[in-house]
PDB file of C-alpha atoms in Angstrom:
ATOM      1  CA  UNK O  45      31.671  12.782  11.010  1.00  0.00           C
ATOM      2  CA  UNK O  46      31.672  10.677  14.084  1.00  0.00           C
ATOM      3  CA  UNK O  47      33.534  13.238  15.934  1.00  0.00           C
ATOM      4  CA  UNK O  48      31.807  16.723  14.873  1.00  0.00           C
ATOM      5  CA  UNK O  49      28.551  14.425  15.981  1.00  0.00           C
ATOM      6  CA  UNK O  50      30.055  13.935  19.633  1.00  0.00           C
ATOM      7  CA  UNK O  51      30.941  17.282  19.846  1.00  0.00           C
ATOM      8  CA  UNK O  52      27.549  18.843  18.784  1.00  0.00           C
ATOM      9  CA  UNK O  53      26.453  16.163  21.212  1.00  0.00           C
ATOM     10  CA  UNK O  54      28.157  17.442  24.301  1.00  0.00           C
ATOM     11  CA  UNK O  55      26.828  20.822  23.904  1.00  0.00           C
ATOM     12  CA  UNK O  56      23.650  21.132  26.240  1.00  0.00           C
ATOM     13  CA  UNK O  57      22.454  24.793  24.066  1.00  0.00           C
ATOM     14  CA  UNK O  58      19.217  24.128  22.083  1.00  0.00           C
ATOM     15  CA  UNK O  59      18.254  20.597  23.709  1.00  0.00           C
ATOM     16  CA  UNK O  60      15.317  19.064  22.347  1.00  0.00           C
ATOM     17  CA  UNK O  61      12.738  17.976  24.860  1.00  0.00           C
ATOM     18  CA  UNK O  62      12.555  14.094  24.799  1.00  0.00           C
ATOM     19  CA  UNK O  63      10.074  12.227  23.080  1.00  0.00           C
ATOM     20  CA  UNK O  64       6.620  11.868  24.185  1.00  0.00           C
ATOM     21  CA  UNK O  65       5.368   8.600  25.658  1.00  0.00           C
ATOM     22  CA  UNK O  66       9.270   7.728  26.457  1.00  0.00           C
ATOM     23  CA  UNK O  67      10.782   7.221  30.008  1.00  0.00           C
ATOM     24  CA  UNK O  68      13.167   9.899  29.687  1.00  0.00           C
ATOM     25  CA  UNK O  69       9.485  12.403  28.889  1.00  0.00           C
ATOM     26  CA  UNK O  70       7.744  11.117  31.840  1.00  0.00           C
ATOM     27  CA  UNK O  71      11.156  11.557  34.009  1.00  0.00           C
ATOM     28  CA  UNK O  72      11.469  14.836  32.241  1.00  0.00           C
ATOM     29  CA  UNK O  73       7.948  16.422  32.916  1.00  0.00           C
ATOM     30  CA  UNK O  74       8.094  15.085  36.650  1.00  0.00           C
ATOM     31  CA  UNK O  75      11.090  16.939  37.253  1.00  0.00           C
ATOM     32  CA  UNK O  76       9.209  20.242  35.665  1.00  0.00           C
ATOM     33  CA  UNK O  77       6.702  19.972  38.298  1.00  0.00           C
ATOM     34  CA  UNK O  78       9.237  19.677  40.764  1.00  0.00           C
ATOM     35  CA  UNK O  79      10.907  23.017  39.420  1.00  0.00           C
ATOM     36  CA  UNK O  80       7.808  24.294  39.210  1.00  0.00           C
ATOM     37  CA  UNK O  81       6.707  23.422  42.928  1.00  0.00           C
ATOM     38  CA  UNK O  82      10.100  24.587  44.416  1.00  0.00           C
ATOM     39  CA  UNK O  83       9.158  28.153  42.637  1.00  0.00           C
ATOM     40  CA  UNK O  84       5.505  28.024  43.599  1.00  0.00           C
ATOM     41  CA  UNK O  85       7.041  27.574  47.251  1.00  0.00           C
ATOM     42  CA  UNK O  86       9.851  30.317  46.990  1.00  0.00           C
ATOM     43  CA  UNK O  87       7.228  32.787  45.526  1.00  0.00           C
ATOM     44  CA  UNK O  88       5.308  32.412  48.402  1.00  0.00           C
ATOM     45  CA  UNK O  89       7.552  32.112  51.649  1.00  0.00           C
ATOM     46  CA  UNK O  90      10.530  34.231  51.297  1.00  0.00           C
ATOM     47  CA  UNK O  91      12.996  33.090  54.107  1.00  0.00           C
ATOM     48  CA  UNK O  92      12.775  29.511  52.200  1.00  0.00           C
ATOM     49  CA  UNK O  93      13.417  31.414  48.776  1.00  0.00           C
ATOM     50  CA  UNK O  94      17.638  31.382  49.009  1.00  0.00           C
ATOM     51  CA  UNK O  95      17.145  27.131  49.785  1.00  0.00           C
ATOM     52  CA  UNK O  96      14.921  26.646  47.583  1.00  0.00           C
ATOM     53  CA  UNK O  97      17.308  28.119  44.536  1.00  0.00           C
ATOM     54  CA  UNK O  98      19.674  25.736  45.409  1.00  0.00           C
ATOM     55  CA  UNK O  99      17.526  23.052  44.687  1.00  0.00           C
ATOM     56  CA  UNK O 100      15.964  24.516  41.678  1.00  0.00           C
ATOM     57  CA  UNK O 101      18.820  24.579  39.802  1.00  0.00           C
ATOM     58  CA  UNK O 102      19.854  21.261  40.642  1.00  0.00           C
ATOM     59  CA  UNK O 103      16.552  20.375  39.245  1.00  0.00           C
ATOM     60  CA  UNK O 104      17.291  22.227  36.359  1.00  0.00           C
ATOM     61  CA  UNK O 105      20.932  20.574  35.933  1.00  0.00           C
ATOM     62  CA  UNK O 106      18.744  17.210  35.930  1.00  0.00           C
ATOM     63  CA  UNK O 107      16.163  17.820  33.415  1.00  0.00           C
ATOM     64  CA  UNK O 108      19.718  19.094  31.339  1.00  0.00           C
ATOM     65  CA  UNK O 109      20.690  15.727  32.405  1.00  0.00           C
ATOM     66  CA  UNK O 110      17.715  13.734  31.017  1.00  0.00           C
ATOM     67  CA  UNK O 111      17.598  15.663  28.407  1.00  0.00           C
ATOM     68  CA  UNK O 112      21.321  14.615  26.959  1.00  0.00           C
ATOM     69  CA  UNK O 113      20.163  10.629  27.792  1.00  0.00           C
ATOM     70  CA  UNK O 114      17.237  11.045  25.505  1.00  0.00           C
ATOM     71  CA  UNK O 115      19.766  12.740  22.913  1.00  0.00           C
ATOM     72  CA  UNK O 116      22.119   9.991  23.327  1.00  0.00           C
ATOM     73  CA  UNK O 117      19.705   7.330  22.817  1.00  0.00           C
ATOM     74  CA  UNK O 118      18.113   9.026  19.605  1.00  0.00           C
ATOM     75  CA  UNK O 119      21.552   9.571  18.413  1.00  0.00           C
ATOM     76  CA  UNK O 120      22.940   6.008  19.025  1.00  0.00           C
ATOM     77  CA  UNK O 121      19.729   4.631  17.157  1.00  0.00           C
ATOM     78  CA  UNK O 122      20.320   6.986  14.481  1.00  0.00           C
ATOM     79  CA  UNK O 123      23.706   5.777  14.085  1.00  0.00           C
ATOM     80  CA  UNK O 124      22.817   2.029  14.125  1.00  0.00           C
ATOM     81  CA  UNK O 125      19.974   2.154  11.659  1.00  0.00           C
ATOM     82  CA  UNK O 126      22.715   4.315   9.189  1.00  0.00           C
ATOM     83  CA  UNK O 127      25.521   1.692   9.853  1.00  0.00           C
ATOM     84  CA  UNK O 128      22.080  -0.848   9.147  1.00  0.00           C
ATOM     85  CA  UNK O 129      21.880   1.004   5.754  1.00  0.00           C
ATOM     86  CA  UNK O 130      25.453   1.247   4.887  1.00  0.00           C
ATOM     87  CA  UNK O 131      26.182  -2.471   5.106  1.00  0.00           C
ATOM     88  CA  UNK O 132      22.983  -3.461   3.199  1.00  0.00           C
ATOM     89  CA  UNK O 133      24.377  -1.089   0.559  1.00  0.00           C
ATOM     90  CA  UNK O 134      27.622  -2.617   0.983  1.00  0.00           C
ATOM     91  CA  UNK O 135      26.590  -5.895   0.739  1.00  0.00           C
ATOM     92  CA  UNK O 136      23.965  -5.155  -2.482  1.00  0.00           C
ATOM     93  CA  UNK O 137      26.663  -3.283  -4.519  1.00  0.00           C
ATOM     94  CA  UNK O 138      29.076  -6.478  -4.034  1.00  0.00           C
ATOM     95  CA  UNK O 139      25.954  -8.664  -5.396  1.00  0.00           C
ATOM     96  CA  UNK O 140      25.996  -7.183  -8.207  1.00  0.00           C
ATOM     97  CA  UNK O 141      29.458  -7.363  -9.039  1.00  0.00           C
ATOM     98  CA  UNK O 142      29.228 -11.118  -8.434  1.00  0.00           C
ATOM     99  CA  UNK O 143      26.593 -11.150 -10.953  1.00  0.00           C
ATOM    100  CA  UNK O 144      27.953  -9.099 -13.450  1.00  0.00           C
ATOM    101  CA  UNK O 145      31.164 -11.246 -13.079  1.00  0.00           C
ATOM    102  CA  UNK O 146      28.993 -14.551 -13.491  1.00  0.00           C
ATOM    103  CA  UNK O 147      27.043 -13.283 -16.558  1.00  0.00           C
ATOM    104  CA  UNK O 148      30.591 -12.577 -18.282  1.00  0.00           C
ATOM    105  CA  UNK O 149      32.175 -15.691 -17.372  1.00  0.00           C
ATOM    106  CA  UNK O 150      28.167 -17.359 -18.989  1.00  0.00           C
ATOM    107  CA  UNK O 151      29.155 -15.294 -22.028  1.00  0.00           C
ATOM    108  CA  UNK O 152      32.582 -15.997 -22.172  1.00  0.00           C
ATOM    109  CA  UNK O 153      32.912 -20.592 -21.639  1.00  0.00           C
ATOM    110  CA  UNK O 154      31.353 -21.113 -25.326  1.00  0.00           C
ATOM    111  CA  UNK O 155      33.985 -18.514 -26.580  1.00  0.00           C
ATOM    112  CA  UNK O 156      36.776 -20.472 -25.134  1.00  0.00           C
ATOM    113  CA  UNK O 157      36.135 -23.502 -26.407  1.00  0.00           C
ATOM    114  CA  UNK O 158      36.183 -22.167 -29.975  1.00  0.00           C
ATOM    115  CA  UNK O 159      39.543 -21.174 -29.111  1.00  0.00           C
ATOM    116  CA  UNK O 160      41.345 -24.216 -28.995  1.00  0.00           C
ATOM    117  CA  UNK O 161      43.317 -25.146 -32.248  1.00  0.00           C
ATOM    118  CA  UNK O 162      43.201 -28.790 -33.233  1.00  0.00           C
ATOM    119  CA  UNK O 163      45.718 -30.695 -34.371  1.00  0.00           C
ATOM    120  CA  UNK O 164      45.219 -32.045 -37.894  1.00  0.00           C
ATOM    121  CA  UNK O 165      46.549 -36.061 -38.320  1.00  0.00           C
TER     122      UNK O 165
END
């Protein structure tokens, strides 16, 4: 599971924008105004347009770039809070063995001592 999840992760097709009020969304929409100023800019002085491309898709290979950070860091806590569950689990199913285990050995003492045979002098 762990590895189809790093391979889905490495894929940058279908990125989700990151989450509003995070660092990664404020990083995120200032870089979209920066790709949007560098096209404002090309639009409207042509012998800057062929620079300006350059650095629009380098802005557009950083928002990618914030965009997989965010995705790691929902992805990591995703993974923590499910190893979270899976060792509560874990640790409640083995509690209840224990108990069962106590509640049969309650059951079973008084049985044992009616067990023993005694000697007759």
């Amino acid at each position: 599971m762990v590895k189809a999840i790093k391979t889905a992760a490495q894929k940058t097709d279908n990125l989700p924008e990151p989450k509003n009020g995070s660092d990664y969304r404020k990083l995120y929409d200032a870089n979209q105004l920066l790709i949007n100023g560098i096209e404002t800019v090309s639009s409207s002085v042509p012998q800057l347009s062929s620079s300006l491309k350059t650095i629009s898709g380098g802005q557009s290979e950083v928002g990618t770039a914030i965009k997989l950070l965010a995705q790691k860091d929902e992805l990591t806590a995703a993974l923590d809070t499910i190893v979270e569950e899976k060792n509560e689990q874990l640790s409640r199913a083995f509690d209840d063995v224990f108990i069962i285990g106590a509640i049969i050995v309650l059951i079973c003492t008084p049985l044992a001592l009616m067990t023993e045979k005694r000697k007759e002098v």
